[in-house]
Short mmCIF file of N, CA, C and O in Angstrom, two decimals:
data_model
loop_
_atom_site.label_atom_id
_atom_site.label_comp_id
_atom_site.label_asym_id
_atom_site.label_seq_id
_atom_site.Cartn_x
_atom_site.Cartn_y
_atom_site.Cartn_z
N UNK A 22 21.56 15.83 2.73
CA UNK A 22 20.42 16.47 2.12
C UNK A 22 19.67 17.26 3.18
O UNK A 22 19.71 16.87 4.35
N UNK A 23 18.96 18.42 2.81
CA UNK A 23 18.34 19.24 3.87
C UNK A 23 16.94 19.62 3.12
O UNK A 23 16.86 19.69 1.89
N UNK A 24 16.19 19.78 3.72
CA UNK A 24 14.55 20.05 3.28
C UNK A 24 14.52 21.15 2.00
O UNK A 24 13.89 20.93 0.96
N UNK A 25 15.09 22.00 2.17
CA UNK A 25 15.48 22.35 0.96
C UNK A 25 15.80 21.88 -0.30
O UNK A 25 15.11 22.25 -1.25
N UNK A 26 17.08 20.82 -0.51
CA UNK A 26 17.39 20.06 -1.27
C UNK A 26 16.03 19.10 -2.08
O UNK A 26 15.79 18.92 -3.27
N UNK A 27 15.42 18.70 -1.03
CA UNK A 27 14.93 17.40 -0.76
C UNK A 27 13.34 18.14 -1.57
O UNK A 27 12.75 17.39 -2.35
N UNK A 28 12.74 19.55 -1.33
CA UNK A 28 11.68 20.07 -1.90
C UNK A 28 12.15 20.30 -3.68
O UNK A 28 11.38 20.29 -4.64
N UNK A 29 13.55 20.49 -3.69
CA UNK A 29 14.17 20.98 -5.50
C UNK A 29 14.00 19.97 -6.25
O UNK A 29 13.86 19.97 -7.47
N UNK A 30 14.01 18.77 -5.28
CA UNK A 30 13.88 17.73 -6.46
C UNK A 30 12.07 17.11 -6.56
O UNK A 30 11.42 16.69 -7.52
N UNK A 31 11.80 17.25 -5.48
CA UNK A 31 10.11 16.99 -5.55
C UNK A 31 9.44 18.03 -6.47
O UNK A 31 8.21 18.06 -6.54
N UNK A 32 10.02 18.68 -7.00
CA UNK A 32 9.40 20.06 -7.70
C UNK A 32 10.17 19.37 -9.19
O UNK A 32 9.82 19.24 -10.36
N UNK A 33 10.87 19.17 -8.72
CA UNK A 33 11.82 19.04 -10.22
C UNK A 33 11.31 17.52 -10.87
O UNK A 33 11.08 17.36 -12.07
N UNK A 34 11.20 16.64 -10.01
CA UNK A 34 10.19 15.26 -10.49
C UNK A 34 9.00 15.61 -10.45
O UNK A 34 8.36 14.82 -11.13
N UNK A 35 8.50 16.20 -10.11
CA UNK A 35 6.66 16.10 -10.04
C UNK A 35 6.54 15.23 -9.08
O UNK A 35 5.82 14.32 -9.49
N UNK A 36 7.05 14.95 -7.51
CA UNK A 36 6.60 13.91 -6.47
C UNK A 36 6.22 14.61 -6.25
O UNK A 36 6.56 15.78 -6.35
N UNK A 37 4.50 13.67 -5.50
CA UNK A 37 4.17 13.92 -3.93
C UNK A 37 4.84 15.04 -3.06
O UNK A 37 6.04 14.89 -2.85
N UNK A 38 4.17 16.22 -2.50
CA UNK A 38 5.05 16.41 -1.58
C UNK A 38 4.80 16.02 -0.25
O UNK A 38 3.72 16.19 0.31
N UNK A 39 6.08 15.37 0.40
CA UNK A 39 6.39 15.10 1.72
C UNK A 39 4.92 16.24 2.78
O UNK A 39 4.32 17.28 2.54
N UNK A 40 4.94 15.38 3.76
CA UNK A 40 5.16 16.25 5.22
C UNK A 40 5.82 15.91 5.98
O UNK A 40 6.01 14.75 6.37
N UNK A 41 6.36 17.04 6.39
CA UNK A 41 7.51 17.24 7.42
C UNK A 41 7.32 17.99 8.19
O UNK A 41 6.94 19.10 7.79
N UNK A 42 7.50 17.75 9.72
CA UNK A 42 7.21 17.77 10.43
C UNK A 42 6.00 18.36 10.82
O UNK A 42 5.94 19.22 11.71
N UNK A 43 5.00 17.92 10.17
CA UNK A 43 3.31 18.11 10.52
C UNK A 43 3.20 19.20 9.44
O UNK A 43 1.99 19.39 9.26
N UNK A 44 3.99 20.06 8.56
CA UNK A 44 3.65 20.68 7.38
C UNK A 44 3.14 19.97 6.12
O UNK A 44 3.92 19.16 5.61
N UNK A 45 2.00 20.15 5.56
CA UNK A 45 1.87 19.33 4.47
C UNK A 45 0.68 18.46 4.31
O UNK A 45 0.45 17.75 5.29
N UNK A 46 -0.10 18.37 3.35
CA UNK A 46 -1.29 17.36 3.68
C UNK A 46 -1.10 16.02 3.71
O UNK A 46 -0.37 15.43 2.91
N UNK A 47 -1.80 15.44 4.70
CA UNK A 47 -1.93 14.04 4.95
C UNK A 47 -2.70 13.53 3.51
O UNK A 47 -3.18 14.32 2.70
N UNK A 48 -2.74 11.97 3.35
CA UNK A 48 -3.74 11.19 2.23
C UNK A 48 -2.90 10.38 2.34
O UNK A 48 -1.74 10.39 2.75
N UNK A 49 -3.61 9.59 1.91
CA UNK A 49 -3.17 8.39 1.26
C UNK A 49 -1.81 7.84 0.67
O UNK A 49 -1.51 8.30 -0.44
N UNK A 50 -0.85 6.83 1.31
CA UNK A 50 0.13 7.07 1.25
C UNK A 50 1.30 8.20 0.57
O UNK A 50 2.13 8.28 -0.33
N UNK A 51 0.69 9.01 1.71
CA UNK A 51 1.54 10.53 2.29
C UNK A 51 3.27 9.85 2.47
O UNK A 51 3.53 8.65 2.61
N UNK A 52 3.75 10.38 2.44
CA UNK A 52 5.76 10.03 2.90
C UNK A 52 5.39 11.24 4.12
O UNK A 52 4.95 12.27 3.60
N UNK A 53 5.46 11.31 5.39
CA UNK A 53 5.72 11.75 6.54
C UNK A 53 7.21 11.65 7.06
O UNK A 53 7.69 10.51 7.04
N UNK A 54 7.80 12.42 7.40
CA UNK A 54 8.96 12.92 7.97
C UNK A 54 8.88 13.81 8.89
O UNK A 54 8.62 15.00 8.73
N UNK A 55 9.24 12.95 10.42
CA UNK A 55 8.94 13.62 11.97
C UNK A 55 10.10 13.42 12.74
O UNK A 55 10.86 12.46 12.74
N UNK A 56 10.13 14.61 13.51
CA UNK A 56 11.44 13.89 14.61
C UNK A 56 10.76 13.15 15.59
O UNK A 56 9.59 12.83 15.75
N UNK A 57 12.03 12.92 16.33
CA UNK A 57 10.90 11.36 17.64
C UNK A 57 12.47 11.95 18.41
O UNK A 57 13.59 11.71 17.97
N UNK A 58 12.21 12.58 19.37
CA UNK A 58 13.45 12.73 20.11
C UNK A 58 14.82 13.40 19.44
O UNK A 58 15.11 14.48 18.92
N UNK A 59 15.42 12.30 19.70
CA UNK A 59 16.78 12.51 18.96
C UNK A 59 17.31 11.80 17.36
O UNK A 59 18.39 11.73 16.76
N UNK A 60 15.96 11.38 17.11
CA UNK A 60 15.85 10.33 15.67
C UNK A 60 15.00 10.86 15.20
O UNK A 60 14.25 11.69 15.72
N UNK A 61 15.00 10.27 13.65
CA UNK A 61 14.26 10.90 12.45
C UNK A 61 12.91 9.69 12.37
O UNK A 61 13.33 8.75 13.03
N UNK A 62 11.81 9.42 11.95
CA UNK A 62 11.60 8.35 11.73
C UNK A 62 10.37 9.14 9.88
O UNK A 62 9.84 10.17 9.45
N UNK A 63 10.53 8.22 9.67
CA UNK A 63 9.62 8.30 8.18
C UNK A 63 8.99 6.92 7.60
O UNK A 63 9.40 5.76 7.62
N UNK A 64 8.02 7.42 7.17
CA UNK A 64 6.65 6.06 6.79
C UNK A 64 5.53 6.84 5.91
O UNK A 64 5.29 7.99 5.55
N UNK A 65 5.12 5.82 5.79
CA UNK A 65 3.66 6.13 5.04
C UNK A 65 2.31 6.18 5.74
O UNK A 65 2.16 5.50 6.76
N UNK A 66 1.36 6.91 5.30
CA UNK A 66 0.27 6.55 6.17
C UNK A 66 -0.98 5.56 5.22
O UNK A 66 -0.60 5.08 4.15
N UNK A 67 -1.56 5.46 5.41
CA UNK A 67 -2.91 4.64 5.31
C UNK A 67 -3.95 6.02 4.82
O UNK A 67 -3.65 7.21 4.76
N UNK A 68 -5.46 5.22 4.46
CA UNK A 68 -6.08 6.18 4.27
C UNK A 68 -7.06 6.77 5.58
O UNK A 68 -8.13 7.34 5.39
N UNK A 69 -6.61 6.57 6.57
CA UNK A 69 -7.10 6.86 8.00
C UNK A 69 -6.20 7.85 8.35
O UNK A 69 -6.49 8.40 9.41
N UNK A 70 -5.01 8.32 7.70
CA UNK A 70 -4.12 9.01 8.05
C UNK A 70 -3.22 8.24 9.35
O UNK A 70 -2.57 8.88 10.18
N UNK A 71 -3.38 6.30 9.33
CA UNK A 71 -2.28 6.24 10.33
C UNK A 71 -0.70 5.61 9.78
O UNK A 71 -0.55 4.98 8.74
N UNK A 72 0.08 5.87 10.49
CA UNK A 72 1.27 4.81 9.65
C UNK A 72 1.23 3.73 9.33
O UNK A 72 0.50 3.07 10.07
N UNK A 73 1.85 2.95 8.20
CA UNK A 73 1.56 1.65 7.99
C UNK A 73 2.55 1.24 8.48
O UNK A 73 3.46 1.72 7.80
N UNK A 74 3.06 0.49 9.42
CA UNK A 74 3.56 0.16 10.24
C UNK A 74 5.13 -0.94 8.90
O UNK A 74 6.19 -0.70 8.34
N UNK A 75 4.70 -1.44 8.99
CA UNK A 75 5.93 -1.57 7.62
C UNK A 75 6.98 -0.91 7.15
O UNK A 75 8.17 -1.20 7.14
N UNK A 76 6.23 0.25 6.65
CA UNK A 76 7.14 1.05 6.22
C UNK A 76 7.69 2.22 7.25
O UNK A 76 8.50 3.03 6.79
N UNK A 77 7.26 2.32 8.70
CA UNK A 77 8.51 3.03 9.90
C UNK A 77 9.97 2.61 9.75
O UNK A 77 10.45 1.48 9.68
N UNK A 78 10.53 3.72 9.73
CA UNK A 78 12.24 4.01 9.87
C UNK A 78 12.43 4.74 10.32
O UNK A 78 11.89 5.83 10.11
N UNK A 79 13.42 4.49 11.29
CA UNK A 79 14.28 5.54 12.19
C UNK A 79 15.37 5.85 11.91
O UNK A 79 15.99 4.78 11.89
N UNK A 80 16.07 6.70 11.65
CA UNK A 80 17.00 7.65 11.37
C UNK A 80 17.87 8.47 12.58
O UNK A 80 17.41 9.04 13.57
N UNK A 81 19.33 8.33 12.14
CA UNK A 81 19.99 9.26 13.35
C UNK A 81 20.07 10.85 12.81
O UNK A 81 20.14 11.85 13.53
N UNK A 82 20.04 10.79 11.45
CA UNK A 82 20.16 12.41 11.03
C UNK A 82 18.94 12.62 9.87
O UNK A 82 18.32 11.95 9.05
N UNK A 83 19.01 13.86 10.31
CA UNK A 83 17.57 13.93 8.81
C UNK A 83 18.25 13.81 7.82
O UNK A 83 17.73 13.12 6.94
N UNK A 84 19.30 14.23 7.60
CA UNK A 84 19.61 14.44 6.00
C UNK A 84 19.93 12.82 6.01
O UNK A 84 20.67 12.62 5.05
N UNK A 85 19.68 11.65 6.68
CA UNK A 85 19.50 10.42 6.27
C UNK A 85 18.16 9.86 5.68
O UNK A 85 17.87 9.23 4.66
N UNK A 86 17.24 10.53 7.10
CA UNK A 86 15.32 10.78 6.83
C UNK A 86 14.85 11.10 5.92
O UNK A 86 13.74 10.69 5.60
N UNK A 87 15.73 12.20 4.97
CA UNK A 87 15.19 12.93 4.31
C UNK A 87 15.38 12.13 2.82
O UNK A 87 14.57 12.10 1.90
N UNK A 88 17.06 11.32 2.92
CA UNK A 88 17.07 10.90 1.40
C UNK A 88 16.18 9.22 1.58
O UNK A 88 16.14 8.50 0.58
N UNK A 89 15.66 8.83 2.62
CA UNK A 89 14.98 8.10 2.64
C UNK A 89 13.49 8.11 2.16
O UNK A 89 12.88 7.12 1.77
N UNK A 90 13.00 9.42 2.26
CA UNK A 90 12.10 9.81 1.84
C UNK A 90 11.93 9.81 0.74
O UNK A 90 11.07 9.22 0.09
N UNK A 91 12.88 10.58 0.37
CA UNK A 91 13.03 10.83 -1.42
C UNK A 91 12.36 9.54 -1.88
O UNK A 91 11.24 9.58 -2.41
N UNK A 92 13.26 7.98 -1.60
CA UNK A 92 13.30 7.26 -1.81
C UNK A 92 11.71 6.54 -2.39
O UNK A 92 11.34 6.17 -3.50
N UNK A 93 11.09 6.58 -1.11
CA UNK A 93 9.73 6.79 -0.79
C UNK A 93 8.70 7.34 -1.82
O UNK A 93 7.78 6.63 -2.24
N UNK A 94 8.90 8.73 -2.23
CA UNK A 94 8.11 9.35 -2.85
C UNK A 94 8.72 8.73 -4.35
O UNK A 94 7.77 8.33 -5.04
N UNK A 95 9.77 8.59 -4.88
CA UNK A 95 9.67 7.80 -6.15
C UNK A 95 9.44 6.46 -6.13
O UNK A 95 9.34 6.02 -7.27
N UNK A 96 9.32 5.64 -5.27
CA UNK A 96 8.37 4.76 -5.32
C UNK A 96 6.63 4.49 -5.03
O UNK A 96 5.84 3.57 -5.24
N UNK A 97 6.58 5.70 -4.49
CA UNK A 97 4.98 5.94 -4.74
C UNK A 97 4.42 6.42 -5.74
O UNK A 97 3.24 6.16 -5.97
N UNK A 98 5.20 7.26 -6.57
CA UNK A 98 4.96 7.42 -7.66
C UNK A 98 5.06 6.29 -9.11
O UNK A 98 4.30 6.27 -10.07
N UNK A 99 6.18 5.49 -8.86
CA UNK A 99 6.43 4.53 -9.39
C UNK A 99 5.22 3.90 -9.36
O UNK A 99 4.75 3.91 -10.50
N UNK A 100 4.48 3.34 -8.54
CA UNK A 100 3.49 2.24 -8.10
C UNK A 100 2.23 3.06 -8.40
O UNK A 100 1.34 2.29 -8.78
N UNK A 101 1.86 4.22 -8.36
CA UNK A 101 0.64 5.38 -8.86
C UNK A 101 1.26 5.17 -10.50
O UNK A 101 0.25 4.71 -11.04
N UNK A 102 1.76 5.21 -11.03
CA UNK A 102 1.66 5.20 -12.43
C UNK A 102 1.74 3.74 -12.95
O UNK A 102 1.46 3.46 -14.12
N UNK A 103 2.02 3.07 -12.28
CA UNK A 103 1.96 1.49 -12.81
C UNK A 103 0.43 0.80 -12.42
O UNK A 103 0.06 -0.21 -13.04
N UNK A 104 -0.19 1.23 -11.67
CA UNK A 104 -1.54 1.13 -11.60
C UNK A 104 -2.57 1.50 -12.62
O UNK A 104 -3.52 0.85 -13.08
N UNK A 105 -1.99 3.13 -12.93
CA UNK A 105 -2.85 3.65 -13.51
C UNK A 105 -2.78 2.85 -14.76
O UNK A 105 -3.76 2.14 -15.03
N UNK A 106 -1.36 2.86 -15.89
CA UNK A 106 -1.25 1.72 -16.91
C UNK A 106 -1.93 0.64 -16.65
O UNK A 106 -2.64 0.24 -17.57
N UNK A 107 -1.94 -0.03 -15.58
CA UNK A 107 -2.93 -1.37 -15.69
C UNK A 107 -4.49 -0.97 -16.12
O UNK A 107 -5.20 -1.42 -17.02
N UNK A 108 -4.69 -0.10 -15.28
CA UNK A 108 -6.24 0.43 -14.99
C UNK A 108 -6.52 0.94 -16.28
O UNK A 108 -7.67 0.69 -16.63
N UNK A 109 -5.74 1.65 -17.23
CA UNK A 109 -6.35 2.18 -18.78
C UNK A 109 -6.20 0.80 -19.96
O UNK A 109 -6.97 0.46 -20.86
N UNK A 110 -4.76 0.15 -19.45
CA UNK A 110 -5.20 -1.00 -20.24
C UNK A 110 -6.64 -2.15 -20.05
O UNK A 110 -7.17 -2.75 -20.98
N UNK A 111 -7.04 -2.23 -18.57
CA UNK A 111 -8.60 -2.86 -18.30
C UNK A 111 -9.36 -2.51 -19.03
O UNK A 111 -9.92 -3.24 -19.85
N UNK A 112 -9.58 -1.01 -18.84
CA UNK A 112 -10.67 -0.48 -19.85
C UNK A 112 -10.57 -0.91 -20.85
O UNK A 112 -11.31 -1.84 -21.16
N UNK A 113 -9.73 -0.46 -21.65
CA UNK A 113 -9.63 -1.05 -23.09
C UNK A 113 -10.18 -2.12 -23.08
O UNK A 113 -11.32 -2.31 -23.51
N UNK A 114 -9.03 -3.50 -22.30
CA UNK A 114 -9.59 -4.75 -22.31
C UNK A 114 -10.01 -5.18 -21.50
O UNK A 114 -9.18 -5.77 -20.81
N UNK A 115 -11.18 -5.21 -21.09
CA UNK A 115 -11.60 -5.61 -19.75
C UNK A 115 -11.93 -7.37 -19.58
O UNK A 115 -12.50 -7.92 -18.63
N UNK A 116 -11.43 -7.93 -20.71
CA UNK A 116 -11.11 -9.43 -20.50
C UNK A 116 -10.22 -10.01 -20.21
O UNK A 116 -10.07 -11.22 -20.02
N UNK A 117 -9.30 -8.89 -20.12
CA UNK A 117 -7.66 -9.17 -19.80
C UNK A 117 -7.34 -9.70 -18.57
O UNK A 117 -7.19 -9.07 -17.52
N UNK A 118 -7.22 -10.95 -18.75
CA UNK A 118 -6.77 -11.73 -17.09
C UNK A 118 -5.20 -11.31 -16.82
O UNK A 118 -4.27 -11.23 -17.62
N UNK A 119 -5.25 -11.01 -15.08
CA UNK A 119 -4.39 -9.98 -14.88
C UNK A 119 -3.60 -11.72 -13.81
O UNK A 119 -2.55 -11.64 -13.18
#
């Protein structure tokens, strides 16, 4: 996969988009994709804009970084829409023991 690839389908799902390599806005678990030498590494940040240390991976090729990412951004999205369902069902019921 190449940044290219990897933007057709973030367009084509409605993800987050990535930053890569310092292109792109930071927030709140952001998917970041940086080189580090001769390795890829990718994570999330925090709302301080730092990595959450958890989720760092290092990578020997981007097009490994990159489908890792992917990975990433449909699970942030996954977890942003499963929130939000909780959060409209509260309203409704806000007696609802969770």
């Amino acid at each position: 996969m190449d940044v290219s690839e990897l933007m057709t389908i973030v367009a084509a799902e409605d993800l987050d988009m990535p930053v890569i390599e310092g292109a792109g806005r930071l927030h709140l678990d952001a998917v970041v994709v940086n080189r580090d030498g001769s390795s890829w590494k990718v994570f999330l940040v925090d709302e301080r804009h730092q990595p959450i240390a958890p989720t760092v991976r290092s990578f020997d090729s981007e097009s490994e970084a990159l489908e890792h990412a992917l990975r990433k951004l449909r699970q942030v999205q996954k977890s942003r829409r499963s929130m939000a369902a909780l959060n409209a069902r509260d309203a409704v019921d806000p007696d609802h023991e969770t």
